[in-house]
XYZ file of C-alpha atoms in Angstrom:
378
model
C 9.567 24.079 38.830
C 10.522 24.576 35.169
C 11.869 21.017 35.087
C 8.582 19.588 36.355
C 6.570 21.476 33.718
C 8.864 20.460 30.863
C 9.041 16.829 31.898
C 5.213 16.731 32.189
C 4.851 18.229 28.671
C 7.125 15.563 27.238
C 5.489 12.743 29.240
C 2.105 13.913 27.937
C 3.456 13.521 24.386
C 4.923 10.127 25.261
C 1.630 9.111 26.780
C -0.082 9.811 23.443
C 2.610 8.047 21.428
C 2.544 4.865 23.491
C -1.276 4.948 23.627
C -1.499 5.053 19.830
C 1.148 2.428 19.377
C -0.779 0.114 21.724
C -3.948 0.263 19.575
C -4.731 -2.773 17.383
C -3.957 -1.997 13.789
C -6.899 -4.104 12.430
C -4.607 -5.855 9.976
C -1.489 -8.109 9.980
C 1.594 -7.168 7.869
C 3.761 -10.149 8.868
C 5.128 -11.826 5.727
C 3.629 -9.258 3.388
C 5.394 -7.342 0.622
C 4.609 -4.400 -1.596
C 5.671 -4.410 -5.275
C 5.514 -1.131 -7.250
C 5.293 -1.199 -11.056
C 5.774 1.669 -13.519
C 2.634 3.364 -14.780
C 0.969 1.345 -17.517
C -0.595 2.692 -20.710
C -3.318 1.132 -22.722
C -0.718 -0.667 -24.911
C 1.106 -2.074 -21.926
C -1.813 -3.835 -20.272
C -0.926 -7.262 -21.723
C 2.684 -6.902 -20.660
C 1.581 -5.982 -17.158
C -0.835 -8.954 -17.049
C 2.112 -11.286 -17.796
C 4.103 -9.601 -15.029
C 1.221 -9.865 -12.572
C 0.932 -13.591 -13.372
C 4.667 -14.082 -12.680
C 4.112 -12.442 -9.246
C 1.062 -14.502 -8.409
C 2.535 -17.778 -9.539
C 5.943 -17.347 -8.002
C 6.759 -20.203 -5.478
C 5.473 -19.604 -1.935
C 3.369 -16.547 -2.902
C 0.138 -17.420 -1.211
C -2.066 -14.485 -2.232
C -1.667 -11.439 -4.496
C -3.772 -8.255 -4.634
C -3.743 -5.485 -7.203
C -4.602 -1.838 -6.404
C -3.627 1.653 -7.378
C -0.483 3.100 -5.797
C -2.246 6.260 -4.620
C -5.624 4.907 -3.614
C -4.753 4.609 0.110
C -6.153 1.056 0.246
C -3.183 -0.879 1.526
C -1.632 -0.193 5.003
C 0.475 3.000 5.210
C -0.994 4.224 1.870
C 0.129 7.803 1.221
C -3.303 8.997 0.034
C -6.443 10.051 1.815
C -9.761 10.218 -0.103
C -12.565 11.209 2.233
C -16.290 11.077 1.646
C -19.494 11.409 3.726
C -21.455 8.131 4.258
C -24.987 8.023 5.763
C -27.782 5.563 6.310
C -30.415 7.712 4.580
C -30.617 10.327 1.816
C -32.311 12.947 4.004
C -30.171 15.910 5.133
C -30.736 15.136 8.848
C -29.482 11.542 8.552
C -26.554 10.476 10.682
C -23.380 10.662 8.575
C -19.672 9.762 8.969
C -16.560 11.121 7.282
C -14.698 8.058 6.062
C -11.692 7.099 4.087
C -12.460 5.351 0.837
C -10.589 2.057 0.151
C -11.290 0.571 -3.307
C -10.763 -3.172 -3.355
C -10.279 -5.233 -6.557
C -10.674 -8.658 -4.826
C -11.306 -10.277 -1.505
C -7.605 -11.270 -1.478
C -7.010 -7.926 0.191
C -8.770 -9.053 3.385
C -6.991 -12.387 3.392
C -3.460 -10.974 2.688
C -3.693 -8.479 5.494
C -5.917 -10.708 7.673
C -8.570 -8.035 8.136
C -11.036 -9.879 10.322
C -14.807 -9.775 10.165
C -16.709 -8.556 13.229
C -19.949 -10.122 12.096
C -18.469 -13.566 11.385
C -15.740 -14.240 13.960
C -12.879 -16.464 12.715
C -13.289 -15.238 9.132
C -11.906 -12.380 7.087
C -13.891 -9.512 5.688
C -15.701 -10.119 2.425
C -17.211 -8.057 -0.364
C -19.794 -9.330 -2.800
C -17.544 -9.078 -5.870
C -20.426 -9.765 -8.182
C -22.305 -6.739 -6.806
C -20.653 -3.450 -7.822
C -22.631 -1.732 -5.025
C -21.295 -3.965 -2.269
C -19.512 -2.227 0.708
C -17.697 -3.264 3.853
C -17.638 -0.934 6.855
C -15.188 -0.672 9.738
C -16.735 -1.298 13.131
C -16.708 2.339 14.225
C -18.650 3.446 11.132
C -21.271 0.670 11.633
C -21.679 1.613 15.335
C -22.328 5.266 14.497
C -24.770 4.517 11.681
C -26.622 1.534 13.119
C -25.861 1.503 16.851
C -26.335 -2.017 18.287
C -28.274 -3.125 15.288
C -26.750 -5.422 12.706
C -25.409 -3.603 9.653
C -25.486 -6.671 7.439
C -27.695 -6.179 4.359
C -28.456 -2.561 5.256
C -28.234 0.284 2.752
C -25.822 3.199 3.115
C -25.400 6.265 0.886
C -22.231 7.888 -0.405
C -22.556 11.626 -0.209
C -26.275 11.133 0.415
C -27.061 9.744 -3.066
C -25.275 6.655 -4.308
C -26.672 3.578 -2.574
C -24.525 0.622 -1.383
C -25.369 -2.616 0.430
C -23.361 -3.654 3.486
C -21.972 -7.172 3.107
C -19.640 -7.157 6.110
C -18.185 -5.216 9.008
C -14.504 -5.470 9.828
C -12.195 -4.424 12.672
C -11.177 -0.721 12.964
C -8.211 0.322 10.872
C -5.081 2.358 11.661
C -3.590 4.420 8.787
C -0.094 4.714 10.326
C 1.840 3.341 13.333
C 1.493 6.491 15.467
C -2.089 7.323 14.492
C -5.435 6.413 15.980
C -8.111 4.463 14.047
C -9.484 6.017 10.888
C -13.090 5.339 9.898
C -12.955 3.522 6.547
C -15.124 1.797 3.975
C -14.109 -0.848 1.398
C -15.971 -1.084 -1.910
C -15.619 -2.827 -5.308
C -13.118 -1.544 -7.955
C -12.036 -2.998 -11.226
C -8.476 -4.248 -11.865
C -8.774 -2.849 -15.405
C -9.043 0.655 -14.018
C -5.741 0.495 -12.246
C -3.206 2.822 -13.903
C -0.415 3.123 -11.306
C -0.154 -0.467 -9.984
C 0.777 -1.606 -6.532
C 0.791 -5.298 -5.873
C 0.473 -6.678 -2.297
C 1.479 -10.277 -1.635
C 1.492 -12.679 1.369
C 4.220 -15.286 1.259
C 4.969 -18.617 2.927
C 8.013 -19.421 5.084
C 10.040 -20.786 2.181
C 9.685 -17.688 0.095
C 13.078 -16.618 -1.413
C 13.376 -12.793 -1.592
C 16.666 -12.910 -3.427
C 15.330 -15.269 -6.076
C 12.223 -13.112 -6.483
C 14.387 -10.024 -7.024
C 16.487 -11.856 -9.715
C 13.566 -13.520 -11.624
C 10.697 -11.078 -11.190
C 11.549 -7.545 -9.911
C 13.812 -5.838 -7.443
C 11.069 -3.245 -6.703
C 9.815 -5.139 -3.637
C 9.793 -4.149 0.048
C 8.066 -5.425 3.223
C 5.117 -3.494 4.517
C 6.941 -3.148 7.827
C 9.596 -1.122 5.999
C 6.838 0.810 4.224
C 5.459 1.776 7.690
C 8.868 2.845 8.927
C 9.426 4.986 5.828
C 6.068 6.697 6.229
C 6.970 7.501 9.888
C 10.079 9.201 8.614
C 8.250 11.035 5.850
C 5.637 12.296 8.347
C 8.435 13.420 10.650
C 7.344 11.135 13.560
C 10.677 9.239 13.896
C 12.664 12.461 14.110
C 10.187 14.242 16.386
C 10.117 11.328 18.795
C 13.921 11.251 18.984
C 14.136 14.901 19.643
C 11.487 14.997 22.323
C 12.752 11.950 24.222
C 16.302 13.263 23.874
C 15.207 16.521 25.512
C 13.456 14.611 28.289
C 16.676 12.626 28.947
C 18.600 15.934 29.040
C 16.140 17.577 31.481
C 16.102 14.495 33.722
C 19.888 14.402 33.832
C 19.990 18.019 34.838
C 17.277 17.521 37.505
C 19.166 14.469 38.879
C 22.512 16.406 38.989
C 20.759 19.365 40.553
C 19.274 17.274 43.292
C 22.532 15.452 43.909
C 24.498 18.726 44.116
C 21.916 20.388 46.431
C 21.787 17.467 48.802
C 25.543 17.008 48.788
C 25.856 20.662 49.866
C 23.262 20.091 52.555
C 25.146 17.017 53.808
C 28.426 18.884 53.923
C 26.861 21.789 55.815
C 25.177 19.472 58.365
C 28.089 17.215 59.325
C 27.761 18.113 62.959
C 24.085 17.236 62.969
C 24.823 13.901 61.350
C 27.524 13.195 63.996
C 25.163 14.096 66.873
C 22.293 11.944 65.470
C 24.621 8.927 64.987
C 26.151 9.420 68.434
C 22.634 9.389 69.883
C 21.897 6.029 68.246
C 20.456 6.989 64.859
C 21.302 4.238 62.337
C 22.392 4.516 58.712
C 19.051 3.483 57.338
C 17.202 6.214 59.246
C 19.626 8.888 58.000
C 19.178 7.826 54.414
C 15.386 7.887 54.761
C 15.602 11.368 56.298
C 17.511 12.813 53.342
C 15.285 11.068 50.831
C 12.194 12.350 52.657
C 13.501 15.916 52.546
C 14.077 15.598 48.765
C 10.566 14.278 48.196
C 9.168 17.073 50.352
C 10.886 19.658 48.122
C 9.443 17.889 45.045
C 5.974 18.046 46.552
C 6.366 21.760 47.325
C 7.187 22.328 43.631
C 4.299 20.050 42.550
C 1.516 22.586 43.489
C 2.668 25.614 41.439
C 3.781 23.252 38.596
C 0.238 21.738 38.397
C -1.203 25.288 38.198
C 1.097 26.019 35.243
C 0.275 22.728 33.533
C -3.489 23.448 34.077
C -3.036 26.818 32.282
C -1.242 25.035 29.413
C -4.203 22.584 29.031
C -6.751 25.483 29.278
C -4.851 27.238 26.446
C -5.278 24.193 24.189
C -1.507 23.669 23.783
C -1.619 19.940 23.985
C -3.190 17.596 21.357
C -2.949 14.144 19.902
C -0.869 15.338 16.822
C -2.895 13.329 14.322
C -5.947 15.571 13.624
C -5.818 14.897 9.855
C -6.722 11.217 10.105
C -8.509 11.525 13.485
C -11.840 9.782 13.583
C -14.245 11.442 16.001
C -16.275 8.223 15.995
C -13.733 6.546 18.268
C -13.392 7.579 21.893
C -10.016 7.164 23.569
C -8.540 8.016 26.960
C -6.234 10.626 25.329
C -9.283 12.459 24.073
C -10.617 13.037 27.598
C -8.457 16.103 28.226
C -8.856 16.276 32.036
C -8.469 12.546 32.639
C -5.351 12.587 30.449
C -4.102 15.640 32.456
C -4.661 13.804 35.750
C -2.914 10.627 34.576
C 0.079 12.387 32.976
C 0.550 14.658 36.057
C 0.469 11.624 38.369
C 2.893 9.748 36.116
C 5.251 12.836 36.074
C 5.175 13.096 39.877
C 5.891 9.363 40.347
C 8.562 9.387 37.615
C 10.276 12.395 39.135
C 9.899 10.933 42.636
C 11.926 7.925 41.531
C 14.582 10.203 39.991
C 14.733 12.348 43.108
C 14.843 9.315 45.397
C 17.766 7.813 43.488
C 19.531 11.187 43.328
C 19.025 11.744 47.066
C 20.162 8.236 48.003
C 23.659 8.855 46.581
C 24.717 11.683 49.025
C 22.628 10.115 51.750
C 24.548 6.888 51.390
C 27.836 8.804 51.625
C 26.606 10.675 54.716
C 25.513 7.454 56.499
C 29.037 6.083 56.178
C 30.487 8.926 58.138
C 31.845 8.074 61.558
C 30.161 10.205 64.266
C 33.531 11.123 65.916
C 34.862 12.314 62.586
C 31.755 14.470 62.032
C 31.941 16.070 65.510
C 35.722 16.644 65.206
C 35.103 18.392 61.889
C 32.595 20.689 63.537
């Protein structure tokens, strides 16, 4: 009973993890790198401009994008700047809490291949000449404008500052194990960047070793950035611990089932001998022991479901990413009772496989027993 409850709790966690991992990121980090530079003062701007040119003009660097290190614009950015956005200035207007992503050029959308929803086959695009241009993610546009086109519509930051929508892009994930986060992209000036981060997309002949020697060694792939953020947020360690515990519990359950059935087989040697003497074959004996094991699992299932139901009612399960959670997106894991039904079913089927395999081992040994030997032992 305790094993069923614990395995269900861990499977529920795993269900959330794999669900979130399966969600589209909304961007592509293949062949992209992050370059950090020391903070620049007013007197160092010319020196940084020369450095930035060396990065942009390096062989096989296709695109470069400049942003602030703590703006949260690039994937896995370690900053969150939230703001309310609405389609009207009145207090009753529909509004959305969004993450702000300042963009200094449209190279951002091309480097990370952030695709436009309004213009399939193209990347998102800001009107760089218009300082009040804004790009929404699809979930924001859906909440504000429903099925209507958001292109050319006005939106208001904190109910006052007006912006014009120039594009709508795919939903964005902040981290690997998170759900989508409602976001908006708007114009920013390169000259305002104080703590630079440079994002680049490279071609297949790009030489990382040469880049480190000739430009800077402060370069890392965005895949590695994502892994580091998983560690910083504790996700990597938490997942290892939880799945390690599940493996431990499953091993104990399997050993318990094997031990119990082995004892039952030993104590029923005469019954086995009689059955085989009366014509029962090995396959039928194996199925009998497996059926008994599954029957025991089913008996445990009812009280275990009641306990799990109480756990759900108490609000002890969640999606573990409330900080970046966007209520504008609806997922299967947010439907508590549907999630409960699915994870309970998965737990039962999963344990049924474990129990079947565990029962098959002593059942196989029992079916090999000669009926004369079993009767003589009795």
